[in-house]
Structures are given as structure tokens and as C-alpha cells.
């Protein structure tokens, strides 16, 4: 075979970003107390409809009702802003929380593949992750894969995050949660950011 110089070009890369939340230990007792005291008031009767998550969840926009959730959102937003700034996103400083809610997966609870199509960026904070609990799975957006060991060609990519880890990702990427195999609750806090970037498309 002749010695040919071959260049490689990335095509439409989608990234997710993870970090260890430095104030995780501070928020654990505070949010535990919120769930203990307010659990019966966290789900509006009007919102008792099935979503993509087949598990217990709170109502949306907890950041508007509970100062501790507003504080948490503010901290996570600051890191998220730095990420999208580093990605060269215009108007990155406009990033604002649209809604924040809590998911509680009991044994065998799960979430079907879905996107957050109204929101350009989403975040999941792994608040409680007992042993044998499920991972967050991202699905190949192209729907076509090839047989190779390279991760970028996989049909799915699993993020087996540790407790206290945060995952920040484009909300238009399909993602799901496998069944929780643990006897303990798997608890995540999710954030959708307001769509301030539509003029960048």
C-alpha cells in the first residue's frame, strides 16, 4: 500500500462533562431534611402525569420554592457557564436555570430514552448512588454503528458516576437510565437550563 498521508476530521462532536461537586457533603444533610420534611408537598397533584422517568419525582422548578435548591442551582450554574464558555458558545453568560427537580429511583425504576428538546443544556447531579444502582446512558445520535472497539462508534455510552458527581450535557442528546438493581433509593437532581442560545444555531 502506498504511503499516503491521511487527515482526520471530527464530525459533529457531542460532549458531556463531569466533575466532582466540592460541596456535596454540605448539601446531603440539607436536601435529606428537605425530602424528609416536605416529601408530601413536593409533588403537585396537577403534575401527577407520566413522564419519561418511571420513578418518583418532585414537581418542576424547586429552585423557586426552596432557598437551598436555589443555592444549589446557582453553584452548579457557575461551573456550567465556565464549560460552555470554554466550548466557545456565544452568550454563554446568559445560562439560567429553567427548572430543577428531584428523581428518586426505587428498585427496578428506570427512565426511557428521551431528550430535553426545549433546552440546550441539561445537568444531572448524582446525589445518592448506592451500590448496584443504574448508570446514565447516552445513545448514539446517528443510529448507525460499526464493529470497532473505538468508543465513539458505540451504540450507547454509559456514565457510571460516583455519588457527588455532576454530569453536564447537551439536552438534545438521547439519554436513559437502566433499572435500579439496588434495594436502596437512587436519587438524582436534574436541571434544565433556559434556551438562551437559539440565535447561535
XYZ file of C-alpha atoms in Angstrom:
201
model
C 0.000 0.000 0.000
C 1.440 3.410 -0.888
C 2.478 5.755 1.914
C -0.489 8.154 1.922
C -0.917 10.957 4.404
C -4.435 10.740 5.823
C -6.030 13.585 7.754
C -8.708 13.014 10.380
C -11.663 15.378 10.786
C -14.196 15.218 13.613
C -17.853 15.241 12.574
C -20.430 16.920 14.786
C -18.938 16.029 18.144
C -21.282 15.882 21.155
C -19.567 16.102 24.530
C -20.647 15.627 28.085
C -18.692 16.978 31.021
C -18.332 15.606 34.539
C -16.927 16.949 37.771
C -16.926 16.127 41.454
C -19.119 18.604 43.303
C -16.902 20.034 46.020
C -19.794 20.951 48.331
C -21.584 17.592 48.099
C -21.120 16.855 51.812
C -22.649 20.226 52.680
C -25.839 19.604 50.703
C -26.500 15.977 51.691
C -27.999 16.668 55.151
C -29.842 19.755 53.905
C -31.564 18.011 50.999
C -32.170 14.896 53.097
C -34.032 17.160 55.509
C -35.962 18.753 52.641
C -37.088 15.340 51.390
C -37.968 14.135 54.875
C -39.993 17.170 55.885
C -41.507 18.208 52.561
C -41.874 14.991 50.558
C -45.683 15.086 50.624
C -45.630 18.662 49.323
C -43.027 18.230 46.578
C -45.384 16.740 44.005
C -48.271 18.840 42.751
C -51.454 16.842 42.144
C -51.844 18.628 38.810
C -48.460 17.294 37.751
C -49.083 13.650 38.621
C -48.653 12.632 34.994
C -46.327 10.056 33.499
C -43.044 11.386 32.171
C -40.001 9.690 30.655
C -38.906 8.786 34.176
C -40.698 5.754 35.626
C -39.888 6.687 39.200
C -40.994 9.097 41.902
C -40.174 12.697 41.106
C -40.858 16.095 42.545
C -42.621 18.902 40.763
C -40.593 21.108 38.459
C -38.899 24.384 39.433
C -37.968 23.545 43.011
C -35.473 26.400 42.843
C -38.392 28.830 43.055
C -39.793 27.331 46.258
C -36.798 26.266 48.338
C -33.790 28.514 49.034
C -31.465 25.519 49.419
C -32.356 24.356 45.901
C -31.834 27.862 44.530
C -28.407 27.965 46.187
C -27.500 24.552 44.770
C -28.595 25.606 41.276
C -26.522 28.772 41.480
C -23.384 26.827 42.397
C -23.837 24.280 39.622
C -24.651 27.002 37.096
C -21.340 28.764 37.705
C -19.352 25.667 36.721
C -21.649 25.013 33.756
C -21.073 28.553 32.484
C -17.335 28.020 32.504
C -17.755 24.812 30.492
C -19.824 26.330 27.705
C -17.591 29.385 27.669
C -14.679 27.017 27.045
C -16.663 25.451 24.206
C -16.858 28.834 22.500
C -20.623 29.196 22.913
C -21.793 32.751 22.290
C -23.872 34.435 25.004
C -22.603 31.826 27.479
C -23.237 34.201 30.400
C -26.991 34.056 29.686
C -27.160 30.494 31.049
C -30.052 30.404 33.532
C -31.882 27.613 35.330
C -35.312 26.961 33.832
C -36.319 24.084 36.084
C -34.841 21.872 38.769
C -36.364 18.694 40.174
C -35.502 15.526 42.102
C -35.843 11.951 40.819
C -35.979 9.031 43.261
C -35.477 5.609 41.658
C -36.547 2.700 43.822
C -35.612 -0.857 42.871
C -36.429 -1.585 39.198
C -37.332 2.031 38.438
C -35.884 3.440 35.214
C -36.104 6.170 32.559
C -36.802 5.517 28.881
C -34.624 7.131 26.163
C -35.562 10.777 25.804
C -34.278 14.254 25.116
C -34.955 17.605 26.746
C -35.767 19.167 23.428
C -36.738 22.632 24.636
C -33.461 23.150 26.443
C -29.994 23.435 25.001
C -28.182 22.193 28.110
C -29.066 19.838 30.930
C -27.388 18.622 34.107
C -27.675 15.640 36.423
C -26.259 15.709 39.950
C -25.778 12.185 41.329
C -26.953 12.856 44.856
C -27.384 9.286 46.142
C -25.841 6.396 44.213
C -25.968 3.145 46.201
C -24.018 0.106 45.082
C -25.577 -1.646 42.057
C -27.653 1.381 41.135
C -28.028 2.222 37.470
C -25.850 4.365 35.245
C -26.783 7.227 32.937
C -26.749 6.035 29.329
C -26.252 8.246 26.274
C -27.448 6.948 22.904
C -25.597 7.301 19.606
C -27.447 10.111 17.795
C -26.674 8.702 14.337
C -28.462 5.393 14.888
C -25.785 3.561 12.863
C -22.679 1.955 14.316
C -19.771 -0.129 13.046
C -17.917 -3.032 14.632
C -14.935 -1.458 16.342
C -13.564 -1.008 19.838
C -13.500 2.763 19.461
C -15.890 4.269 21.990
C -17.214 6.971 19.675
C -18.798 4.315 17.423
C -20.648 2.559 20.257
C -24.461 2.425 20.171
C -24.501 3.659 23.774
C -22.066 5.159 26.248
C -22.650 4.612 29.956
C -21.691 7.148 32.590
C -21.306 5.190 35.819
C -20.989 8.232 38.020
C -19.988 8.154 41.641
C -22.073 9.810 44.324
C -21.426 13.540 44.335
C -20.585 13.684 40.623
C -22.231 16.114 38.219
C -22.826 15.441 34.501
C -23.444 18.411 32.166
C -24.541 17.659 28.599
C -26.463 18.943 25.561
C -30.142 18.404 26.301
C -30.844 17.311 22.730
C -28.813 14.083 23.115
C -30.926 10.984 23.833
C -30.278 9.525 27.277
C -31.871 6.960 29.571
C -31.475 5.206 32.927
C -31.428 1.417 33.281
C -33.388 -0.312 36.037
C -32.072 0.348 39.513
C -30.848 -3.017 40.839
C -30.186 -1.742 44.336
C -32.551 -2.166 47.251
C -31.733 1.431 48.171
C -33.035 4.567 46.505
C -31.016 6.109 43.685
C -31.555 9.884 43.899
C -30.585 12.431 41.280
C -31.177 16.152 40.960
C -31.796 17.323 37.412
C -31.567 20.807 35.918
C -32.690 22.126 32.571
C -31.223 25.437 31.531
C -33.263 28.079 29.762
C -32.972 28.241 25.986
C -30.944 31.429 25.540
C -28.810 30.174 22.676
C -31.267 29.670 19.808
C -29.749 32.581 17.895
C -26.454 30.680 17.729
C -27.916 27.947 15.528
